[in-house]
Coordinates of C-alpha atoms in Angstrom, one line a residue:
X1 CA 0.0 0.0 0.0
X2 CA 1.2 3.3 -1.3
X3 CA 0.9 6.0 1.2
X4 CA -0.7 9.2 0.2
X5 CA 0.8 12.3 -1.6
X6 CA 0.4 15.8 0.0
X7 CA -2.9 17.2 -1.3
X8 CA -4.3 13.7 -1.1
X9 CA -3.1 14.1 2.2
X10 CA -5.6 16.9 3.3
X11 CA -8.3 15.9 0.9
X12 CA -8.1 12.3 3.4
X13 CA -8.5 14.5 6.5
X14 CA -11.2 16.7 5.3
X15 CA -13.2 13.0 4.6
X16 CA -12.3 11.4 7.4
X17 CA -13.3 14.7 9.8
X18 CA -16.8 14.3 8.4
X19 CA -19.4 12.2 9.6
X20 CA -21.4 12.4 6.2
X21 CA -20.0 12.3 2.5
X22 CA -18.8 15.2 0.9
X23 CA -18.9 16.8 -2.2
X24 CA -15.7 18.5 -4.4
X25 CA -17.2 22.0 -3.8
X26 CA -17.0 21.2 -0.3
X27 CA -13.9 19.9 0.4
X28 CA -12.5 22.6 -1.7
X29 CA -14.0 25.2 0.5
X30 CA -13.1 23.8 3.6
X31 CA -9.1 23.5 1.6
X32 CA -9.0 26.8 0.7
X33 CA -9.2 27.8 4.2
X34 CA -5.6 27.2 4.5
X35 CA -4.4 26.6 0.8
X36 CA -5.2 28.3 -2.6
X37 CA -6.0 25.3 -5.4
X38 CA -8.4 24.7 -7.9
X39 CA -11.7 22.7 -8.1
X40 CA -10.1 21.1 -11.3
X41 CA -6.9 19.8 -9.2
X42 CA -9.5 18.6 -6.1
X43 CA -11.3 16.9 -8.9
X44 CA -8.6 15.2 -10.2
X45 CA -7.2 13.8 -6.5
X46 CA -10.5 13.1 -5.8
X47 CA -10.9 10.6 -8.6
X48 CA -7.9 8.9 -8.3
X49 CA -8.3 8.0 -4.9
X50 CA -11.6 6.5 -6.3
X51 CA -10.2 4.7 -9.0
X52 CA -7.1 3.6 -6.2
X53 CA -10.5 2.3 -3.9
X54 CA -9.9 4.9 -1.3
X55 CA -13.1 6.8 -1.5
X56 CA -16.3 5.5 -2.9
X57 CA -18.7 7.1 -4.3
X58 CA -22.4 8.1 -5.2
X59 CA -23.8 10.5 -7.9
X60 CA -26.6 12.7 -6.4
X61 CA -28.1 15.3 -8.7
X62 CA -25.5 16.7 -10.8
X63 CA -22.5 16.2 -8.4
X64 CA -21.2 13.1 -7.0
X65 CA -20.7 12.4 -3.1
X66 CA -17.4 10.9 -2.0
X67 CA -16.9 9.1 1.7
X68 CA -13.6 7.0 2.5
X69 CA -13.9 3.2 2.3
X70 CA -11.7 2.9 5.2
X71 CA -11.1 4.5 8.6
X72 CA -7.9 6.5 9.5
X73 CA -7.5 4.0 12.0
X74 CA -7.7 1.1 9.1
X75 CA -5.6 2.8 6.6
X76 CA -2.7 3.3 9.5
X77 CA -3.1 -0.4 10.5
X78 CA -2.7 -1.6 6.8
X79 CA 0.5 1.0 6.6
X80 CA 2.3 -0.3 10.0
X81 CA 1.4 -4.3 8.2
X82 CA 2.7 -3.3 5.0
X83 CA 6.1 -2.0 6.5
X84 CA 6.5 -4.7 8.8
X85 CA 6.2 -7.3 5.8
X86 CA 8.8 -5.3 4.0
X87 CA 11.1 -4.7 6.9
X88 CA 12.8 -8.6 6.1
X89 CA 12.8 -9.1 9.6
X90 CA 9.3 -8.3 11.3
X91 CA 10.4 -9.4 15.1
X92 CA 13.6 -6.8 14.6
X93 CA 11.3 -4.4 13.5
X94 CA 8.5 -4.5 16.1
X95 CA 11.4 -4.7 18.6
X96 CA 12.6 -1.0 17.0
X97 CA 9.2 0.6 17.7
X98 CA 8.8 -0.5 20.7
X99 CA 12.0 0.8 21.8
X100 CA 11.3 4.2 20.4
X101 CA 7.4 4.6 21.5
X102 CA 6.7 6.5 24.6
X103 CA 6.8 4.4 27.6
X104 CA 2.8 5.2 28.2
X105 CA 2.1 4.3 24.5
X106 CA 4.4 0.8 25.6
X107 CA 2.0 0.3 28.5
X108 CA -1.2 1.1 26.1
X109 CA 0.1 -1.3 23.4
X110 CA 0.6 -4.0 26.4
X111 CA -2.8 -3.5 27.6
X112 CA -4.1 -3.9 24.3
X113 CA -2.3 -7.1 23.5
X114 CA -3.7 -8.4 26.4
X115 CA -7.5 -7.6 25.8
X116 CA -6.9 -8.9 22.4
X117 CA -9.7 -11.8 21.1
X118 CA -7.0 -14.1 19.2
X119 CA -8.9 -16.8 17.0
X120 CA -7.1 -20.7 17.9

């Protein structure tokens, strides 16, 4: 999994900051808040995250409605499993980031791995 390029970036955020889908016009306006760019260039990233499976989305009236297919949450988990599997050496990596995490992060992470449901 590839991760995202800058304005892909923020066009991500705006989606996943919304509890409803979202038009271009809209996450344009809520972009140009901070950053000047084009409908045409929002358009654009907005479709090839759709045709990359990202976003899905819906035509309604004369504009289409876009929504993520995935949480943040998802999308970070599939990241941290893709560079593990690409690290060669999985235990040595996992080892690294625990060693580097904040020791209250270390104590969230063994809380969780002990609350885990683990099929047989």
């Amino acid at each position: 999994m590839r991760t995202f390029g800058d304005l892909e970036s923020v066009v991500m955020e705006c989606l996943w900051n919304r509890s409803t889908p979202a038009t271009v016009r809209s996450v344009l306006e809520e972009i140009q808040e901070s950053r000047k760019v084009a409908y045409t260039t929002i358009l654009t990233v907005m479709d090839n995250l759709h045709r990359k499976g990202v976003l899905a989305r819906e035509l309604r009236g004369r504009a289409h409605e876009y929504w993520p297919t995935r949480s943040r949450a998802d999308y970070a988990a599939e990241l941290m499993n893709d560079a593990l599997a690409q690290s060669g050496d999985p235990t040595a990596a996992l080892l690294r980031f625990v060693q580097q995490i904040p020791p209250e992060e270390a104590t969230k992470l063994q809380q969780l791995l002990n609350q885990a449901d683990r099929p047989d």
